[in-house]
PDB file of N, CA, C and O in Angstrom:
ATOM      1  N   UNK A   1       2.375 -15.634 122.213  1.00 57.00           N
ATOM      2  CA  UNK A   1       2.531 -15.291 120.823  1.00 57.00           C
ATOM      3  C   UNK A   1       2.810 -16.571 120.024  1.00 57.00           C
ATOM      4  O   UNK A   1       3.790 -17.295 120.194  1.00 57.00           O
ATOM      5  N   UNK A   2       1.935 -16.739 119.230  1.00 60.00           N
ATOM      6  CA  UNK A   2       2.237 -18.065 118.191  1.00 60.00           C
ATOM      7  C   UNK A   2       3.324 -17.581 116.898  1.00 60.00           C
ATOM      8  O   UNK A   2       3.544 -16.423 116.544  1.00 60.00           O
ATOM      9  N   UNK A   3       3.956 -18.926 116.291  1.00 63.00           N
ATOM     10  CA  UNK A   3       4.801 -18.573 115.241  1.00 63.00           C
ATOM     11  C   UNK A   3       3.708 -18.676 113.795  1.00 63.00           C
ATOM     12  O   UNK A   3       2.544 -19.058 113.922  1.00 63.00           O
ATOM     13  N   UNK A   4       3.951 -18.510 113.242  1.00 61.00           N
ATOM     14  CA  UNK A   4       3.220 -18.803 111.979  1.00 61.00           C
ATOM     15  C   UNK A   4       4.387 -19.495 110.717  1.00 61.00           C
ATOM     16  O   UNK A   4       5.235 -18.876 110.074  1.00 61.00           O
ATOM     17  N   UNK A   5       4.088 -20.812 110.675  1.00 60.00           N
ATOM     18  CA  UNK A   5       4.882 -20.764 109.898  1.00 60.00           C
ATOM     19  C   UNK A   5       4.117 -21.333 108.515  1.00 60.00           C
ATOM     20  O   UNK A   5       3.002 -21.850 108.450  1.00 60.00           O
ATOM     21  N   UNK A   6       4.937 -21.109 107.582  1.00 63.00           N
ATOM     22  CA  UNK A   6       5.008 -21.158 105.953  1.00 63.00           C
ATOM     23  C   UNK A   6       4.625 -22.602 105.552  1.00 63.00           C
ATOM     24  O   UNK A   6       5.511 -23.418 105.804  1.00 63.00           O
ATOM     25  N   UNK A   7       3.578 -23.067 105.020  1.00 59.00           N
ATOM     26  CA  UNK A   7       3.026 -24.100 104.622  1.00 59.00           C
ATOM     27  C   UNK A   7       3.128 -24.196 103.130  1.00 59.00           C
ATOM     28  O   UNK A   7       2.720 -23.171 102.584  1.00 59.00           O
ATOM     29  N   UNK A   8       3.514 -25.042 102.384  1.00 58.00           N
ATOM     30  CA  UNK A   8       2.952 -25.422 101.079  1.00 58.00           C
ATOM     31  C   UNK A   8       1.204 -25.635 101.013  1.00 58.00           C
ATOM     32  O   UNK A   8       0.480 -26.205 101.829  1.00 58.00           O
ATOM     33  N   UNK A   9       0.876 -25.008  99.835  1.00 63.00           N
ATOM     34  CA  UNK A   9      -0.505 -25.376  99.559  1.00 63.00           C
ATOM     35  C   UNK A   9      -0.643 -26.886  99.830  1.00 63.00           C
ATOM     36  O   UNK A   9       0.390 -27.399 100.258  1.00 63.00           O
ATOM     37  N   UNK A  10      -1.448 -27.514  99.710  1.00 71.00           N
ATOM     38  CA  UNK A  10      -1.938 -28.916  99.451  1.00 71.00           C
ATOM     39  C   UNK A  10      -2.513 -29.343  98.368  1.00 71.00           C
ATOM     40  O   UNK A  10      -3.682 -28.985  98.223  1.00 71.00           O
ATOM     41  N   UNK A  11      -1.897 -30.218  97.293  1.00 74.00           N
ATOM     42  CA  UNK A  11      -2.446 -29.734  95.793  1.00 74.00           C
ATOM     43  C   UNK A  11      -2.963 -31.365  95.632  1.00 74.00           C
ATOM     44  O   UNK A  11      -2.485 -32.383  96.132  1.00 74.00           O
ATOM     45  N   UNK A  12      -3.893 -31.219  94.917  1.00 74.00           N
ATOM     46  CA  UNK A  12      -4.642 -32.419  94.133  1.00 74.00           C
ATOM     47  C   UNK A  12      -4.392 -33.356  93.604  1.00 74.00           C
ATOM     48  O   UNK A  12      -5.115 -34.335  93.419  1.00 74.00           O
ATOM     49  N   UNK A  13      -2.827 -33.094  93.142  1.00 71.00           N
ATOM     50  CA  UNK A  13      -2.418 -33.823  92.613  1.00 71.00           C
ATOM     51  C   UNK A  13      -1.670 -35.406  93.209  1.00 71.00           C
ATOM     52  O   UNK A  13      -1.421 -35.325  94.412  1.00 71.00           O
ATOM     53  N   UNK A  14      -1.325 -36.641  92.649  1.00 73.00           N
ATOM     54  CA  UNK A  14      -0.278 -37.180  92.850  1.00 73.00           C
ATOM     55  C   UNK A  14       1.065 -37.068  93.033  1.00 73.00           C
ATOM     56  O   UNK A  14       1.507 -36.433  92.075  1.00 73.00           O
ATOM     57  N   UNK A  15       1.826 -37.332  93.693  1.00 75.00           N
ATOM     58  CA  UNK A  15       2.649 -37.315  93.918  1.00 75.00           C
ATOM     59  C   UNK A  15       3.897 -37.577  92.212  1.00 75.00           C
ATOM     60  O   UNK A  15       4.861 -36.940  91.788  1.00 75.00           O
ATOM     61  N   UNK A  16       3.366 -38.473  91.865  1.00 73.00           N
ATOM     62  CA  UNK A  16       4.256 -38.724  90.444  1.00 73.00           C
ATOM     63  C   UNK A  16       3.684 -37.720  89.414  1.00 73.00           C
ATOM     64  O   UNK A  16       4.313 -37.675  88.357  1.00 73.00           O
ATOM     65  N   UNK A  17       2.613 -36.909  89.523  1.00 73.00           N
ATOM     66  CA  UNK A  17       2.189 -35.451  88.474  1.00 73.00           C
ATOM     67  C   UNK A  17       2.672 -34.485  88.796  1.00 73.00           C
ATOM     68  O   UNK A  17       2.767 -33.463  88.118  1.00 73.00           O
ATOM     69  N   UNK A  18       3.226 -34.741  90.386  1.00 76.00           N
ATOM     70  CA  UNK A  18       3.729 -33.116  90.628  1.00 76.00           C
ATOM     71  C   UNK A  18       4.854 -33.225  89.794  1.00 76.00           C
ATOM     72  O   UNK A  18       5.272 -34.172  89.127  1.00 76.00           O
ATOM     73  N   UNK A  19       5.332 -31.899  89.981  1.00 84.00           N
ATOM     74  CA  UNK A  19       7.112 -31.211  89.609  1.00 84.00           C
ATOM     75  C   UNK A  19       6.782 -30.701  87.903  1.00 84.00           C
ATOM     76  O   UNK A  19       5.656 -30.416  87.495  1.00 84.00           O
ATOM     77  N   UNK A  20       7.727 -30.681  87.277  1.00 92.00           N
ATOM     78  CA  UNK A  20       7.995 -29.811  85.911  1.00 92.00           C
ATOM     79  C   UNK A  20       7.338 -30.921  85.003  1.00 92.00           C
ATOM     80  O   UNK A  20       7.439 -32.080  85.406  1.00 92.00           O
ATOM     81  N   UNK A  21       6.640 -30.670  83.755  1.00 94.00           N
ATOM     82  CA  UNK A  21       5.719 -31.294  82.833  1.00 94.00           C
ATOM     83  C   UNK A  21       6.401 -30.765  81.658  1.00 94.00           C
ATOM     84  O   UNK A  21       6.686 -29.648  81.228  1.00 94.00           O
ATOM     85  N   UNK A  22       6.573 -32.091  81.260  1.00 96.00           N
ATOM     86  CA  UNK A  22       7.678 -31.599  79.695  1.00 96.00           C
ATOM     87  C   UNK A  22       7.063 -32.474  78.701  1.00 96.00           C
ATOM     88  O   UNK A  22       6.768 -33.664  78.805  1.00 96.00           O
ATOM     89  N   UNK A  23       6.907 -31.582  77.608  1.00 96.00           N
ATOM     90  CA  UNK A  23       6.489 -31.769  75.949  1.00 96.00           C
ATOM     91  C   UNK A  23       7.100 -33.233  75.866  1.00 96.00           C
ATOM     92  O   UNK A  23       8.014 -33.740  76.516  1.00 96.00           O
ATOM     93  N   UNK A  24       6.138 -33.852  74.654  1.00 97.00           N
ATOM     94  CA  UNK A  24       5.964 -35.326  74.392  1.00 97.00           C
ATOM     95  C   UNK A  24       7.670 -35.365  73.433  1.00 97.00           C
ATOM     96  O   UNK A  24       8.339 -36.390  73.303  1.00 97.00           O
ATOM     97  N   UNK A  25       8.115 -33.772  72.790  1.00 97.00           N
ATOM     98  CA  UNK A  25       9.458 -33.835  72.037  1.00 97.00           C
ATOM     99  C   UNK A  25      10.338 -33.739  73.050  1.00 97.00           C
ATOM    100  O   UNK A  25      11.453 -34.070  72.649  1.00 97.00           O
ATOM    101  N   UNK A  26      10.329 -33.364  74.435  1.00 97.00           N
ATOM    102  CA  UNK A  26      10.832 -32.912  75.359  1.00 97.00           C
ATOM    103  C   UNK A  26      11.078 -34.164  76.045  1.00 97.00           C
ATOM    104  O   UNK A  26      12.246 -34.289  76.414  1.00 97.00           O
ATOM    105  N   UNK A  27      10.352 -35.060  76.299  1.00 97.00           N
ATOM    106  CA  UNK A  27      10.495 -36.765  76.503  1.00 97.00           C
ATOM    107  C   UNK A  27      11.029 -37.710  75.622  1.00 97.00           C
ATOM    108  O   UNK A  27      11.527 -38.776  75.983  1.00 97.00           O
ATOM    109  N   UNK A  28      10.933 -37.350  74.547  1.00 97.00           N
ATOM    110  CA  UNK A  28      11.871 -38.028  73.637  1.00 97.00           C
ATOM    111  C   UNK A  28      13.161 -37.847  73.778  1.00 97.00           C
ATOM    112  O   UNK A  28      13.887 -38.790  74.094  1.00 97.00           O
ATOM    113  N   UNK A  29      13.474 -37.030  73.638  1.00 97.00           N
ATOM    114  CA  UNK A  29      14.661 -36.403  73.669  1.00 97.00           C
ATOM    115  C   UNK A  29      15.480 -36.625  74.950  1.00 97.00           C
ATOM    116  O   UNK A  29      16.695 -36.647  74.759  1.00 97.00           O
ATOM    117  N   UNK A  30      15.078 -36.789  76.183  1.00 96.00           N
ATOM    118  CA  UNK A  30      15.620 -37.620  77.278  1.00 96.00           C
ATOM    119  C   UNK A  30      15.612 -38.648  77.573  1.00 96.00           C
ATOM    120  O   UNK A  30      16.284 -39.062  78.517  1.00 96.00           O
ATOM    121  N   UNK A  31      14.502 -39.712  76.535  1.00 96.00           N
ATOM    122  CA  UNK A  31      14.730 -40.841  76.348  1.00 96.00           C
ATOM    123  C   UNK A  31      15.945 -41.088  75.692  1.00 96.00           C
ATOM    124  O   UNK A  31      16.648 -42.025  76.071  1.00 96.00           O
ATOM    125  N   UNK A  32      16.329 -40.277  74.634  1.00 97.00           N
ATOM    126  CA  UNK A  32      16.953 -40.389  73.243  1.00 97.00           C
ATOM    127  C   UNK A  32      16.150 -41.926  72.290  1.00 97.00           C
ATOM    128  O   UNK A  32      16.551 -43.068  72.062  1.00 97.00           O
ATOM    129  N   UNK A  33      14.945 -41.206  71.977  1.00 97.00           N
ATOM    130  CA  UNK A  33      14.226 -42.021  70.780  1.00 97.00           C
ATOM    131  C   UNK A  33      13.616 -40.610  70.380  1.00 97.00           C
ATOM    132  O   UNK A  33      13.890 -39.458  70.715  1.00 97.00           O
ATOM    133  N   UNK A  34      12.624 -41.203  69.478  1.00 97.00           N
ATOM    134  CA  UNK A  34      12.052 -40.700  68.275  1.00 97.00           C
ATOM    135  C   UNK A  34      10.677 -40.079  69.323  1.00 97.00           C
ATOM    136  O   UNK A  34      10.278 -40.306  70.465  1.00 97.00           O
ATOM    137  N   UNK A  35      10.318 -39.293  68.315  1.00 97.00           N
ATOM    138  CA  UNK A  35       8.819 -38.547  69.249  1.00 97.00           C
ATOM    139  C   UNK A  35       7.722 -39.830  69.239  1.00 97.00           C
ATOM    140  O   UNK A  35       6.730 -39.943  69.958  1.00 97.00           O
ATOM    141  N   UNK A  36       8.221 -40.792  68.170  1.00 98.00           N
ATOM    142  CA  UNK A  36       6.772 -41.936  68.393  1.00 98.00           C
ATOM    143  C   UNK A  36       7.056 -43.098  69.556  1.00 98.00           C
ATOM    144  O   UNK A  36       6.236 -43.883  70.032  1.00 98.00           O
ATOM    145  N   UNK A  37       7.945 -43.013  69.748  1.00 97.00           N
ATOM    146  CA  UNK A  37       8.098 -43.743  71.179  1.00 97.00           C
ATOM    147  C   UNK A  37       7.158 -43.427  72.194  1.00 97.00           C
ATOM    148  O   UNK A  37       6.184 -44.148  72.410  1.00 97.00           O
ATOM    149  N   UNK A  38       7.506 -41.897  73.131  1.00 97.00           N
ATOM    150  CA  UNK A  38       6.552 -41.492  73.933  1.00 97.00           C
ATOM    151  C   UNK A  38       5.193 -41.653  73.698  1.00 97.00           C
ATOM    152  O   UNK A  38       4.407 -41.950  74.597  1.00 97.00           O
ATOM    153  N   UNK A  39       4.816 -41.442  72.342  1.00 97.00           N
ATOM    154  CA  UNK A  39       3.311 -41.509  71.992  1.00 97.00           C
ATOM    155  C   UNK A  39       2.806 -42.673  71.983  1.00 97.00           C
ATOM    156  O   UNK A  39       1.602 -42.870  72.147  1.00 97.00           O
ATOM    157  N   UNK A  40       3.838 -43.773  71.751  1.00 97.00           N
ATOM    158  CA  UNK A  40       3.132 -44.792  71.926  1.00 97.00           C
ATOM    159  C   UNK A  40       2.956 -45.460  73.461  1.00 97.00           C
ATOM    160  O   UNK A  40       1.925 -45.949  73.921  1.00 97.00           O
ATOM    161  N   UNK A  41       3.985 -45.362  73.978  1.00 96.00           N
ATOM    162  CA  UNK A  41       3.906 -45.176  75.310  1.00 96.00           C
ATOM    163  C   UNK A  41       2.748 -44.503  76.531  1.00 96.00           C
ATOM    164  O   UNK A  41       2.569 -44.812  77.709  1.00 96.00           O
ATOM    165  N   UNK A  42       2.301 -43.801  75.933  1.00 96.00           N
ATOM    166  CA  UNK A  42       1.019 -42.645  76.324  1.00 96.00           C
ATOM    167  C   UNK A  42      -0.422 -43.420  75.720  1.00 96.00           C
ATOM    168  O   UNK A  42      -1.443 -43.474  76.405  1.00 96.00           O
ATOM    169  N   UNK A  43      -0.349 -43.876  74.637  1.00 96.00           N
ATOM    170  CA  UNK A  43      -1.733 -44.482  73.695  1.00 96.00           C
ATOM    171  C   UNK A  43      -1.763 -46.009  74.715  1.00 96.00           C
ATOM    172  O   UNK A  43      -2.757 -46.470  75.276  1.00 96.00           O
ATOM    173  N   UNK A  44      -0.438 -46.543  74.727  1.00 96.00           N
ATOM    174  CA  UNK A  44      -1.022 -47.762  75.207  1.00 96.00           C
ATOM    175  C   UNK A  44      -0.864 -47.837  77.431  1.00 96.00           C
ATOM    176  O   UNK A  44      -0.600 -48.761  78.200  1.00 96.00           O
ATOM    177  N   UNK A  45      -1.101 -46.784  77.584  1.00 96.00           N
ATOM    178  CA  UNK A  45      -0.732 -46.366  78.803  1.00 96.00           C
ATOM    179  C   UNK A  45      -0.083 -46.702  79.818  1.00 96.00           C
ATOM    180  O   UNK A  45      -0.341 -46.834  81.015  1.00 96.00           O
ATOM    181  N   UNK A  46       1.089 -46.862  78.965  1.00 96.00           N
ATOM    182  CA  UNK A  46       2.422 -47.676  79.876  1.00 96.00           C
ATOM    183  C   UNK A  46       3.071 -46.307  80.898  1.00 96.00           C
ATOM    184  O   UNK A  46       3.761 -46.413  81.912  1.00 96.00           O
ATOM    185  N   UNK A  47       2.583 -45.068  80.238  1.00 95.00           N
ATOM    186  CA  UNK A  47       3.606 -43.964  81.095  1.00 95.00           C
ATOM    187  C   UNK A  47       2.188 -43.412  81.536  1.00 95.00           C
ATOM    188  O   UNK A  47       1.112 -43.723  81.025  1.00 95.00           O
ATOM    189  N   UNK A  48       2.466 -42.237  82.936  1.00 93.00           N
ATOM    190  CA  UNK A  48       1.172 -41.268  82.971  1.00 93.00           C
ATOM    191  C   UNK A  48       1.352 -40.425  82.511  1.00 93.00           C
ATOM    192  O   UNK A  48       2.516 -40.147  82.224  1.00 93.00           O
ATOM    193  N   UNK A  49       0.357 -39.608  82.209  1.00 94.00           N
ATOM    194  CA  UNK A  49       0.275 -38.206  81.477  1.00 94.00           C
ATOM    195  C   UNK A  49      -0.788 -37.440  81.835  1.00 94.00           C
ATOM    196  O   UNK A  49      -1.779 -37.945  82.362  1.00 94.00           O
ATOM    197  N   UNK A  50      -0.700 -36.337  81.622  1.00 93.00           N
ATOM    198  CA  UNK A  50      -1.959 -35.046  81.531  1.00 93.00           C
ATOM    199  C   UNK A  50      -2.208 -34.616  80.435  1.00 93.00           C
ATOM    200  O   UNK A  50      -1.389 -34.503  79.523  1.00 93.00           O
ATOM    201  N   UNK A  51      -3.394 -34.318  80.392  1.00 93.00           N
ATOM    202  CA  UNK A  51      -4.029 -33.411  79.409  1.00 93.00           C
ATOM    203  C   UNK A  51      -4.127 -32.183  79.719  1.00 93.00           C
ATOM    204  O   UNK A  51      -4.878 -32.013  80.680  1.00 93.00           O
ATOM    205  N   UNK A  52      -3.629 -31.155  79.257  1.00 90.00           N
ATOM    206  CA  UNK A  52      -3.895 -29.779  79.231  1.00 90.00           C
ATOM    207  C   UNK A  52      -4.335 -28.959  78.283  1.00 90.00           C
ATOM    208  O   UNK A  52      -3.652 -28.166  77.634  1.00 90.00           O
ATOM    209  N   UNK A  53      -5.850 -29.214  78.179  1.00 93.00           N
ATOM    210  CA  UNK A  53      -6.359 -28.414  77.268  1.00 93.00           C
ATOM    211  C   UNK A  53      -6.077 -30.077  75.878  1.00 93.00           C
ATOM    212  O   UNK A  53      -6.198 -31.286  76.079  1.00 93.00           O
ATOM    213  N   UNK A  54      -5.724 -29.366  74.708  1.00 94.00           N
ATOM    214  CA  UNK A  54      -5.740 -30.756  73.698  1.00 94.00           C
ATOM    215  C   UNK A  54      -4.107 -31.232  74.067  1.00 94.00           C
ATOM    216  O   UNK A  54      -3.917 -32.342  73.569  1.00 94.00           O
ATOM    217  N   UNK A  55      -3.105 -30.817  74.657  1.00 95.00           N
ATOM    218  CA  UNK A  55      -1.986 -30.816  74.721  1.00 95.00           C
ATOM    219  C   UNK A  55      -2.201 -32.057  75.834  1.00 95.00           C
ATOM    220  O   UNK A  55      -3.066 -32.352  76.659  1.00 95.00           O
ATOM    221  N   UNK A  56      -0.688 -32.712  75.305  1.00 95.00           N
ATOM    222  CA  UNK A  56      -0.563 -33.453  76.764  1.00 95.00           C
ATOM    223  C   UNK A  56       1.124 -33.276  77.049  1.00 95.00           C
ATOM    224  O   UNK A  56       2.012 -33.060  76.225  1.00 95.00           O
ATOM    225  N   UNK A  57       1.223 -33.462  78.604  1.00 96.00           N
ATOM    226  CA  UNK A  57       2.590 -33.290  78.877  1.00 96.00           C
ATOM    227  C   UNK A  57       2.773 -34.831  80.061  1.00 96.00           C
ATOM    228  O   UNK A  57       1.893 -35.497  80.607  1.00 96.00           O
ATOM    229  N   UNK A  58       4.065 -34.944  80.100  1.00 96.00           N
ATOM    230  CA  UNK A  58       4.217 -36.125  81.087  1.00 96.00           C
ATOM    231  C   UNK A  58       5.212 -35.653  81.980  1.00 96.00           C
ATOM    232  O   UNK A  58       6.218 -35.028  81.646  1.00 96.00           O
ATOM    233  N   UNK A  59       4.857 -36.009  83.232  1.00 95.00           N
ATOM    234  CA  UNK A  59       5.283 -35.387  84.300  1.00 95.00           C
ATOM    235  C   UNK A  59       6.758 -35.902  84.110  1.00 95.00           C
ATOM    236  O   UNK A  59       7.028 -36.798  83.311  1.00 95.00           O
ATOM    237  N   UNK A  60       7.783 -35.214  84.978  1.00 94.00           N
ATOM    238  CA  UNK A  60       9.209 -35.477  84.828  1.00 94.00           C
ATOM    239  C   UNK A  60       9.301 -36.583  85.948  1.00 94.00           C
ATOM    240  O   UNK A  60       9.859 -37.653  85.705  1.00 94.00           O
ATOM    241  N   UNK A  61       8.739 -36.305  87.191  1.00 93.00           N
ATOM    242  CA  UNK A  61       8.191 -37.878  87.845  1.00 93.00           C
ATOM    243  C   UNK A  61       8.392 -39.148  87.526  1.00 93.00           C
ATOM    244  O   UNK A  61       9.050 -40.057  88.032  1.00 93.00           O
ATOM    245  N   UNK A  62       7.558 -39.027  86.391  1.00 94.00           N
ATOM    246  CA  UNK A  62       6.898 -40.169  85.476  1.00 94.00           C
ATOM    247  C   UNK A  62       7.565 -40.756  85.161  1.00 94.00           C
ATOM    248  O   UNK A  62       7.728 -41.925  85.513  1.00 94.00           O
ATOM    249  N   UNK A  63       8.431 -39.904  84.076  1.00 95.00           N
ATOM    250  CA  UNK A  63       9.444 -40.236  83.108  1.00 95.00           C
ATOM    251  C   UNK A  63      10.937 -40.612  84.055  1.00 95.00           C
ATOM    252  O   UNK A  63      11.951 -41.085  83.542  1.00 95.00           O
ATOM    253  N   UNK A  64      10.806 -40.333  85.281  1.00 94.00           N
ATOM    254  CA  UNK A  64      12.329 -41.105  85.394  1.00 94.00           C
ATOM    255  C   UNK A  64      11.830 -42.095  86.656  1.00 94.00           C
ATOM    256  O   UNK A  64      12.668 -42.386  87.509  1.00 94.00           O
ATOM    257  N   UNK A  65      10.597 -42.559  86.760  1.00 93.00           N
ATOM    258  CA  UNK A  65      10.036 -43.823  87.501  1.00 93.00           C
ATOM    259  C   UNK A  65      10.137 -45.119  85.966  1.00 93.00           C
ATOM    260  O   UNK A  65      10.496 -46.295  86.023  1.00 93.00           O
ATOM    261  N   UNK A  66       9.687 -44.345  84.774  1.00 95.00           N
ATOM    262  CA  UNK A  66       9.934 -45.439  83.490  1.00 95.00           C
ATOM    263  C   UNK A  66      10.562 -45.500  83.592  1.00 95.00           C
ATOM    264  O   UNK A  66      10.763 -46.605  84.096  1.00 95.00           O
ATOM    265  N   UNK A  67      11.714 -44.796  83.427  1.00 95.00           N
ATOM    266  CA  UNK A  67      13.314 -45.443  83.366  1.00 95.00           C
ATOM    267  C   UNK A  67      13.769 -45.841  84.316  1.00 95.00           C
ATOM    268  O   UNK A  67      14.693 -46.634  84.134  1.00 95.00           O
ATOM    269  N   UNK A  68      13.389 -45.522  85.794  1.00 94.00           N
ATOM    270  CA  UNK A  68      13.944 -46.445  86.891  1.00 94.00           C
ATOM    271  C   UNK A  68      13.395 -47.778  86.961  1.00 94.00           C
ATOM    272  O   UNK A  68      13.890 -48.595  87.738  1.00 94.00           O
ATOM    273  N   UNK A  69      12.399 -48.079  86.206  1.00 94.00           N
ATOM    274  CA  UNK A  69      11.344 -49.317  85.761  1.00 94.00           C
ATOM    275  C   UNK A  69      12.293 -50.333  84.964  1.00 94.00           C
ATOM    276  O   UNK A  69      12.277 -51.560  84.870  1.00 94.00           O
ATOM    277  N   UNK A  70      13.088 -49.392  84.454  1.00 93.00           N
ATOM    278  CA  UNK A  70      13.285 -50.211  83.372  1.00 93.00           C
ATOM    279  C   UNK A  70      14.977 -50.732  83.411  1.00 93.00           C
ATOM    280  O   UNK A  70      15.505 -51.256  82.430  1.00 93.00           O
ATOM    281  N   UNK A  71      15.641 -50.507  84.604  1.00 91.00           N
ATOM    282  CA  UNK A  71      16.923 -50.341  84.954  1.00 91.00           C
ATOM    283  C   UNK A  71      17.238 -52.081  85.048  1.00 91.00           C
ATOM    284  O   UNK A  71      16.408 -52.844  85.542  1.00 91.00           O
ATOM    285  N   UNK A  72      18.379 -52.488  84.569  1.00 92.00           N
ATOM    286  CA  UNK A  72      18.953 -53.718  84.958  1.00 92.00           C
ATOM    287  C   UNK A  72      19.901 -53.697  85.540  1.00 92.00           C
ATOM    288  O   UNK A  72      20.373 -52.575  85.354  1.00 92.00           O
ATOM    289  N   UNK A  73      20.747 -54.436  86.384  1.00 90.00           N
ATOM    290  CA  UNK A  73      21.403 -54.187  87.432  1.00 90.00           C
ATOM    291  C   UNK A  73      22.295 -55.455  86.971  1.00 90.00           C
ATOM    292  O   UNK A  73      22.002 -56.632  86.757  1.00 90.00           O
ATOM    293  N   UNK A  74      23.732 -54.590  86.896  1.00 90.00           N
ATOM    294  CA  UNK A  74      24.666 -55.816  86.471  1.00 90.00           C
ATOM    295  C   UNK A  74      24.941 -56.816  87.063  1.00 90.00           C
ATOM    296  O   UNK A  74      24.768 -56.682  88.274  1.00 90.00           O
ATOM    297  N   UNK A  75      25.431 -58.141  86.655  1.00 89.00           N
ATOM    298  CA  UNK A  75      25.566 -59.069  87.006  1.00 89.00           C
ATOM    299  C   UNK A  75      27.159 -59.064  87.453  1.00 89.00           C
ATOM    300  O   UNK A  75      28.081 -58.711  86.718  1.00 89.00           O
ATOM    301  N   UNK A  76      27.306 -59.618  89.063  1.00 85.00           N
ATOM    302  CA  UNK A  76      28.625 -60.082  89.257  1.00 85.00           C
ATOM    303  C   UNK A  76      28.665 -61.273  89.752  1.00 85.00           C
ATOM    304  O   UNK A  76      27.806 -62.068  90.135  1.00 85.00           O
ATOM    305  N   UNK A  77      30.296 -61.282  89.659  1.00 81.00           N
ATOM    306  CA  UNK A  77      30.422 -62.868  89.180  1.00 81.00           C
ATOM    307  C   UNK A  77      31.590 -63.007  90.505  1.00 81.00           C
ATOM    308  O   UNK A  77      32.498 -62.205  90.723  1.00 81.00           O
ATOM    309  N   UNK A  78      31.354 -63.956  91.109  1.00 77.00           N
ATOM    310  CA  UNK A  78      31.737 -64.299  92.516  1.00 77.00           C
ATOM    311  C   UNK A  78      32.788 -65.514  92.249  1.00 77.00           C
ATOM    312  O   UNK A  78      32.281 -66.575  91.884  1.00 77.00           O
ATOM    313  N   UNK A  79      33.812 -65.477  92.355  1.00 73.00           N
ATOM    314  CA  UNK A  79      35.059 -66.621  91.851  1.00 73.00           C
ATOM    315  C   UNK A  79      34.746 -68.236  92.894  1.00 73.00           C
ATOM    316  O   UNK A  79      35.094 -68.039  94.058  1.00 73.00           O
ATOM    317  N   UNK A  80      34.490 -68.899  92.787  1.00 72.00           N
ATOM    318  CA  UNK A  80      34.372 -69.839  93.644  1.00 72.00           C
ATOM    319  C   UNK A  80      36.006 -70.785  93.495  1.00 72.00           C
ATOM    320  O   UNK A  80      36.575 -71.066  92.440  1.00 72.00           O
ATOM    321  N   UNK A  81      36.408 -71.080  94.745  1.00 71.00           N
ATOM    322  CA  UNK A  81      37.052 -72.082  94.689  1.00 71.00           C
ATOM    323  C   UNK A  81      36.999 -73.409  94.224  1.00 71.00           C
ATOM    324  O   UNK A  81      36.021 -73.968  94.719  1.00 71.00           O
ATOM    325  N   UNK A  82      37.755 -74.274  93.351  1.00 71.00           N
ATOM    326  CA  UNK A  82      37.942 -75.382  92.989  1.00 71.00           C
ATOM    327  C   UNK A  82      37.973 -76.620  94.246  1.00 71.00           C
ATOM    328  O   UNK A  82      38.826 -76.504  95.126  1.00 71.00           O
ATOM    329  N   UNK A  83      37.262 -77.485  94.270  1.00 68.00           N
ATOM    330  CA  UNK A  83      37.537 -78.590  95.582  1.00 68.00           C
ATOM    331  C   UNK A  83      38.704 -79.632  94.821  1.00 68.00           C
ATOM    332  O   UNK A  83      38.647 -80.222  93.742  1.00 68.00           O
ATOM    333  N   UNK A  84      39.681 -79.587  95.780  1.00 62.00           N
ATOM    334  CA  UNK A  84      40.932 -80.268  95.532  1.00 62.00           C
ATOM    335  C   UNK A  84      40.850 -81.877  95.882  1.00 62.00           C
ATOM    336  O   UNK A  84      41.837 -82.594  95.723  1.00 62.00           O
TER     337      UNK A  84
END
């Protein structure tokens, strides 16, 4: 007797398109900028996006690979000893 087990489909997509697709106001707004940010972001194709139909949405993926893109990493400061 074999088991059968439960597979996910296998979808077409990329890996950074999968998951939840949120409105271009919906990306702003977790940026915290203005709706022309994302758009410009999208025109000069710094982020990915889909088209759905005339609509476009940007994967939630996407949007926190930009911001992990864009992360700076503080600087520490290591005390060195004085030579006597």
């Amino acid at each position: 007797m074999t088991r059968k087990t439960k597979q996910e489909p296998n979808s077409l997509l990329p890996e950074l398109a999968q998951g939840r697709l949120l409105t271009v106001e919906e990306a702003a707004e977790r940026l915290n900028t203005s709706v022309r940010f994302p758009r410009r972001l999208i025109e000069e194709r710094r982020i990915a996006f889909i088209h759905v139909g005339r609509n476009v949405r940007i994967p939630e993926a996407a949007l926190e690979a930009f911001i992990a893109a864009g992360l700076v990493e503080p600087i520490t400061i290591t005390r060195r000893r004085r030579a006597a």
